[in-house]
Tab-separated table of C-alpha atoms in Angstrom:
chain	number	residue	atom	x	y	z
R	1	MET	CA	-22.943	9.692	-6.012
R	2	MET	CA	-20.298	8.304	-3.920
R	3	LYS	CA	-19.694	4.946	-4.637
R	4	LYS	CA	-19.527	2.352	-0.790
R	5	ASN	CA	-15.465	2.412	-0.945
R	6	TRP	CA	-15.362	5.645	0.746
R	7	LEU	CA	-15.160	2.590	3.474
R	8	LEU	CA	-12.088	2.124	3.479
R	9	ALA	CA	-9.176	3.720	4.425
R	10	LEU	CA	-9.271	7.351	2.747
R	11	PHE	CA	-5.428	8.174	2.731
R	12	LEU	CA	-2.158	6.744	1.617
R	13	VAL	CA	1.333	8.746	2.499
R	14	LEU	CA	2.099	6.660	0.023
R	15	PRO	CA	0.459	3.650	-3.213
R	16	ALA	CA	-1.064	1.257	-1.439
R	17	GLY	CA	-2.577	-2.354	-2.119
R	18	ASN	CA	-6.474	-3.462	-0.976
R	19	VAL	CA	-6.871	-3.045	1.973
R	20	THR	CA	-8.133	-5.520	4.864
R	21	THR	CA	-10.298	-3.914	7.652
R	22	ALA	CA	-10.167	-6.017	10.740
R	23	GLN	CA	-11.768	-5.464	13.044
R	24	GLN	CA	-15.204	-6.904	15.459
R	25	GLU	CA	-18.345	-5.862	14.957
R	26	PHE	CA	-21.416	-5.400	16.793
R	27	SER	CA	-23.679	-8.527	15.018
R	28	SER	CA	-27.033	-6.581	16.498
R	29	SER	CA	-26.299	-2.986	14.665
R	30	LYS	CA	-25.524	-5.015	10.789
R	31	PHE	CA	-28.367	-3.794	9.714
R	32	GLU	CA	-27.558	0.124	10.873
R	33	ILE	CA	-24.129	0.240	10.147
R	34	LEU	CA	-25.536	-0.985	6.268
R	35	GLU	CA	-28.166	2.134	6.460
R	36	ILE	CA	-25.721	4.629	7.412
R	37	GLU	CA	-23.514	3.383	4.458
R	38	ASP	CA	-27.108	4.165	2.273
R	39	ALA	CA	-27.345	7.253	3.288
R	40	ILE	CA	-23.911	8.289	3.080
R	41	THR	CA	-24.041	6.885	-0.081
R	42	SER	CA	-27.017	8.913	-1.160
R	43	GLY	CA	-26.192	12.059	0.535
R	44	ASP	CA	-28.559	12.017	3.859
R	45	PHE	CA	-25.619	12.633	5.671
R	46	PRO	CA	-27.822	14.038	8.675
R	47	TYR	CA	-29.862	10.403	9.128
R	48	ALA	CA	-26.640	9.690	8.707
R	49	TYR	CA	-24.546	10.952	11.581
R	50	ASP	CA	-27.982	10.852	13.706
R	51	LEU	CA	-27.567	6.896	12.836
R	52	ALA	CA	-23.535	6.559	13.693
R	53	LEU	CA	-23.463	8.613	16.665
R	54	PRO	CA	-25.331	6.347	19.659
R	55	LEU	CA	-23.864	3.363	17.839
R	56	ALA	CA	-20.028	4.925	17.740
R	57	ASN	CA	-20.581	5.995	22.193
R	58	ALA	CA	-20.976	2.770	22.556
R	59	GLY	CA	-17.972	1.369	21.004
R	60	HIS	CA	-18.771	-0.117	17.535
R	61	PRO	CA	-15.636	0.463	15.591
R	62	GLN	CA	-17.543	0.194	11.944
R	63	ALA	CA	-19.016	3.439	14.003
R	64	GLU	CA	-16.315	6.024	15.213
R	65	PHE	CA	-14.681	4.942	11.202
R	66	ILE	CA	-18.187	6.034	10.039
R	67	LEU	CA	-18.213	9.314	12.598
R	68	GLY	CA	-14.409	9.994	11.805
R	69	THR	CA	-14.640	10.415	8.389
R	70	MET	CA	-18.054	12.669	8.590
R	71	LYS	CA	-15.193	14.337	10.334
R	72	GLN	CA	-12.773	14.258	8.286
R	73	ASN	CA	-14.858	15.662	4.786
R	74	GLY	CA	-17.541	18.201	6.507
R	75	TRP	CA	-20.600	15.571	5.264
R	76	GLY	CA	-22.939	16.663	7.257
R	77	VAL	CA	-20.507	18.711	10.067
R	78	PRO	CA	-18.166	20.933	10.162
R	79	GLN	CA	-14.938	19.709	8.836
R	80	ASN	CA	-12.717	18.975	12.022
R	81	TYR	CA	-9.114	16.982	11.609
R	82	PRO	CA	-8.824	16.870	15.437
R	83	ASP	CA	-12.056	15.314	15.642
R	84	ALA	CA	-12.160	13.087	13.253
R	85	ILE	CA	-8.698	12.043	14.685
R	86	ASN	CA	-10.139	11.072	17.844
R	87	TRP	CA	-12.885	8.562	16.338
R	88	TYR	CA	-10.293	6.826	13.810
R	89	LEU	CA	-8.409	6.356	17.043
R	90	ARG	CA	-11.171	5.334	18.972
R	91	SER	CA	-11.939	2.932	16.018
R	92	GLY	CA	-8.558	1.383	15.462
R	93	GLU	CA	-8.375	0.771	19.704
R	94	HIS	CA	-11.374	-1.259	19.742
R	95	GLY	CA	-9.969	-3.236	16.362
R	96	ASN	CA	-10.693	-1.664	13.162
R	97	GLY	CA	-7.371	-1.235	10.928
R	98	ASP	CA	-7.988	1.017	8.972
R	99	GLY	CA	-9.329	4.030	11.630
R	100	ALA	CA	-5.544	3.643	13.903
R	101	TYR	CA	-3.960	3.954	10.106
R	102	ASN	CA	-6.445	7.120	9.006
R	103	ALA	CA	-5.756	8.677	12.812
R	104	GLY	CA	-1.472	8.394	11.302
R	105	VAL	CA	-1.853	9.905	8.403
R	106	LEU	CA	-3.754	12.607	9.187
R	107	THR	CA	-1.445	13.201	12.303
R	108	LEU	CA	1.642	12.277	10.698
R	109	ASN	CA	0.845	14.910	7.125
R	110	GLY	CA	-0.536	17.550	9.987
R	111	ARG	CA	-3.964	17.640	8.185
R	112	GLY	CA	-5.387	20.179	10.782
R	113	VAL	CA	-2.788	19.410	13.582
R	114	ASN	CA	0.768	19.885	14.157
R	115	ALA	CA	2.460	16.890	12.407
R	116	ASP	CA	3.711	14.856	15.213
R	117	PRO	CA	5.817	11.770	13.088
R	118	GLU	CA	6.459	10.678	16.951
R	119	LYS	CA	2.136	10.494	17.819
R	120	ALA	CA	1.736	9.435	14.262
R	121	ILE	CA	4.177	5.893	14.508
R	122	THR	CA	1.883	4.825	17.972
R	123	TYR	CA	-0.581	5.062	15.501
R	124	PHE	CA	0.298	3.032	12.760
R	125	GLU	CA	1.697	0.663	15.416
R	126	ILE	CA	-1.761	-0.203	16.871
R	127	ALA	CA	-2.648	-0.360	12.745
R	128	ALA	CA	0.161	-2.853	12.384
R	129	ALA	CA	-0.839	-4.338	15.027
R	130	LEU	CA	-3.881	-5.398	12.983
R	131	ASN	CA	-1.882	-6.565	10.387
R	132	HIS	CA	-2.946	-3.799	8.335
R	133	ALA	CA	-0.487	-3.537	5.603
R	134	PRO	CA	-0.220	0.080	4.545
R	135	ALA	CA	0.608	0.823	8.418
R	136	LEU	CA	3.925	-1.609	8.612
R	137	TYR	CA	4.400	0.001	5.393
R	138	ASN	CA	4.380	3.513	5.794
R	139	LEU	CA	6.162	1.860	8.961
R	140	GLY	CA	9.190	1.152	7.325
R	141	ILE	CA	9.077	4.958	5.283
R	142	ILE	CA	8.944	6.155	8.306
R	143	TYR	CA	12.061	4.572	9.727
R	144	GLN	CA	14.270	4.596	7.113
R	145	GLY	CA	14.610	8.086	8.122
R	146	ASN	CA	11.848	10.156	6.720
R	147	TYR	CA	9.566	13.032	8.681
R	148	GLY	CA	12.587	13.230	11.267
R	149	ILE	CA	12.451	10.449	12.392
R	150	SER	CA	16.069	8.938	13.054
R	151	PRO	CA	16.372	6.417	10.447
R	152	ASP	CA	17.098	2.709	12.167
R	153	LEU	CA	17.417	0.280	9.190
R	154	PRO	CA	17.192	-2.909	10.352
R	155	LYS	CA	13.651	-2.271	11.754
R	156	SER	CA	12.678	-0.792	8.881
R	157	PHE	CA	13.411	-3.803	6.817
R	158	ASP	CA	11.268	-5.681	9.081
R	159	TYR	CA	8.443	-3.857	8.804
R	160	PHE	CA	8.770	-3.724	5.001
R	161	VAL	CA	8.685	-8.033	5.159
R	162	MET	CA	5.856	-7.592	7.455
R	163	ALA	CA	4.058	-5.873	5.145
R	164	GLY	CA	5.226	-7.588	2.466
R	165	GLN	CA	4.304	-10.767	3.801
R	166	LEU	CA	0.970	-9.567	3.691
R	167	GLY	CA	0.841	-8.767	-0.511
R	168	HIS	CA	1.625	-5.151	-0.228
R	169	PRO	CA	3.719	-4.959	-3.849
R	170	GLN	CA	5.327	-1.139	-3.020
R	171	ALA	CA	6.538	-3.040	1.082
R	172	ILE	CA	7.821	-6.296	-0.921
R	173	TYR	CA	10.232	-4.243	-3.654
R	174	ARG	CA	11.347	-2.379	-0.740
R	175	ALA	CA	12.328	-5.481	0.765
R	176	GLY	CA	14.667	-6.660	-1.935
R	177	LEU	CA	15.923	-3.592	-2.435
R	178	HIS	CA	17.134	-4.024	1.325
R	179	PHE	CA	18.665	-7.295	0.519
R	180	ALA	CA	19.687	-6.440	-2.878
R	181	ASN	CA	22.257	-3.615	-1.152
R	182	GLY	CA	22.519	-5.055	2.293
R	183	ILE	CA	20.570	-2.442	4.031
R	184	GLY	CA	19.611	-3.722	7.571
R	185	THR	CA	19.851	-6.579	6.773
R	186	ILE	CA	22.600	-8.351	5.283
R	187	GLN	CA	23.009	-8.361	1.451
R	188	ASP	CA	22.249	-11.725	-0.135
R	189	PHE	CA	20.708	-11.398	-4.044
R	190	ILE	CA	19.220	-14.492	-4.113
R	191	LYS	CA	16.576	-13.590	-2.271
R	192	ALA	CA	16.290	-10.032	-3.577
R	193	HIS	CA	15.616	-11.862	-7.124
R	194	GLN	CA	12.668	-14.024	-5.390
R	195	TRP	CA	11.493	-10.327	-3.304
R	196	PHE	CA	12.017	-8.455	-6.608
R	197	GLU	CA	9.924	-11.137	-8.649
R	198	ALA	CA	7.263	-11.080	-6.207
R	199	ALA	CA	6.734	-7.965	-6.767
R	200	ALA	CA	6.886	-7.884	-10.155
R	201	THR	CA	4.012	-10.385	-10.329
R	202	TYR	CA	1.730	-7.797	-9.123
R	203	ASN	CA	3.229	-5.889	-11.915
R	204	TYR	CA	4.833	-3.110	-10.402
R	205	HIS	CA	7.220	-2.212	-12.482
R	206	PRO	CA	9.863	-0.787	-10.332
R	207	ALA	CA	10.418	-4.379	-9.395
R	208	GLN	CA	10.287	-5.741	-12.911
R	209	TYR	CA	13.610	-3.506	-13.671
R	210	GLU	CA	15.162	-4.147	-10.748
R	211	LEU	CA	15.285	-8.232	-11.652
R	212	ALA	CA	15.784	-7.292	-14.928
R	213	LEU	CA	19.235	-5.823	-14.207
R	214	LEU	CA	19.721	-9.028	-11.703
R	215	TYR	CA	18.695	-11.204	-14.637
R	216	LEU	CA	21.590	-8.787	-17.410
R	217	ASP	CA	24.264	-9.156	-14.456
R	218	GLY	CA	23.932	-12.258	-13.098
R	219	ARG	CA	23.192	-11.359	-9.255
R	220	GLY	CA	21.050	-14.047	-7.368
R	221	GLY	CA	21.854	-16.747	-10.683
R	222	ASN	CA	22.818	-16.994	-14.320
R	223	ILE	CA	23.129	-14.238	-16.538
R	224	ASP	CA	20.353	-14.829	-19.088
R	225	LYS	CA	20.373	-11.186	-20.729
R	226	VAL	CA	17.076	-12.465	-22.726
R	227	GLU	CA	15.223	-12.819	-19.359
R	228	GLY	CA	16.330	-9.199	-18.904
R	229	LEU	CA	15.422	-7.761	-21.968
R	230	LYS	CA	12.145	-9.605	-21.452
R	231	TRP	CA	11.397	-7.724	-18.000
R	232	LEU	CA	12.523	-4.458	-18.878
R	233	LEU	CA	10.215	-4.790	-21.970
R	234	ILE	CA	7.126	-5.465	-19.379
R	235	ALA	CA	8.731	-2.814	-17.010
R	236	GLN	CA	8.445	-0.349	-20.086
R	237	VAL	CA	4.696	-1.229	-20.990
R	238	GLY	CA	3.339	0.578	-17.691
R	239	ASP	CA	6.751	3.407	-17.631
R	240	GLN	CA	7.736	3.481	-21.346
R	241	GLU	CA	9.824	7.337	-20.143
R	242	THR	CA	11.350	5.920	-17.165
R	243	TYR	CA	13.001	2.036	-19.075
R	244	ARG	CA	13.199	3.111	-23.039
R	245	GLU	CA	17.174	3.683	-22.735
R	246	LYS	CA	17.780	1.007	-20.870
R	247	THR	CA	15.580	-1.235	-22.968
R	248	ALA	CA	16.756	-0.041	-25.948
R	249	GLU	CA	20.842	-0.985	-24.951
R	250	VAL	CA	20.003	-4.191	-23.979
R	251	ALA	CA	18.013	-5.232	-27.135
R	252	VAL	CA	20.729	-3.652	-29.377
R	253	ALA	CA	23.405	-6.111	-28.056
R	254	LEU	CA	21.353	-9.469	-28.597
R	255	THR	CA	20.809	-11.293	-31.942
R	256	GLU	CA	17.531	-10.737	-33.866
R	257	ASP	CA	16.005	-14.046	-32.124
R	258	GLU	CA	16.689	-13.580	-28.344
R	259	GLN	CA	15.364	-10.474	-29.278
R	260	ASN	CA	11.860	-11.782	-30.553
R	261	ALA	CA	12.214	-14.187	-27.340
R	262	ALA	CA	11.707	-12.080	-24.886
R	263	ARG	CA	9.237	-9.854	-26.743
R	264	GLU	CA	7.077	-13.253	-27.375
R	265	ALA	CA	7.740	-14.706	-23.550
R	266	SER	CA	6.421	-10.646	-22.341
R	267	ALA	CA	3.763	-11.036	-24.245
R	268	ALA	CA	2.724	-14.156	-22.723
R	269	TRP	CA	3.471	-12.818	-19.267
R	270	LEU	CA	1.635	-9.673	-19.977
R	271	THR	CA	-1.462	-11.775	-21.233
R	272	GLU	CA	-1.574	-14.363	-18.668
R	273	PHE	CA	-1.360	-10.978	-15.807
R	274	ALA	CA	-4.682	-9.692	-17.810
R	275	LYS	CA	-6.348	-12.617	-17.190
R	276	ARG	CA	-5.290	-13.181	-13.752
R	277	SER	CA	-6.188	-9.544	-13.014
R	278	ARG	CA	-10.054	-10.170	-14.390
């Protein structure tokens, strides 16, 4: 049986955090939407489609999104990507950020249509105007010079900052990289430290690694090899192969007491993170 989280954005160009849909629901149709969701969850697609179509034709953003999902996946109707994009786009234009975002992803990746990065950017911008963090993040990725689009690094940086301010861990990390390397903005290790630390709190391992390097080199603050080892140990828990060599290199240069302090600090951090994640 399908779970109801199918209603969230279904396609991601790159990993993203939780998505919040910005939309204005028709108060008189809330129960109809719930009935449609229940029908889809139970696999009664024809009934769901019959309920959703009138609402979608009336401009209900969630019903339009549902029809886009059904057309995309071939749930009770022939799979039709162009129709899915059209319904997603209508949903986005009526305030559903997930809809515009999905239209952008399908168009960017050429799912059932010719790949069109410029058009995808337009769709992502609709979602971005609704504070859709993954759309902002993807715009940042595109303007780094991906998908055949000319690089605009200041614009890429700005999009990462906006997505990061909405709590998107990868965007927070990439904003940190921009500060650390002076890409699209002035190099600032103090700000890089702040952004990496913020991303690290989501247990995002690349940010933890970069934060460790700043502590080990004293960029953006004083050299603190114990703190650097702590963050390497934390990162290694999630990705041992990537960080094992650097962790061992740093550990061997420290005293046994320093190594133990780092291990205790990393264990305490991981325990606290586990509590916050429950």
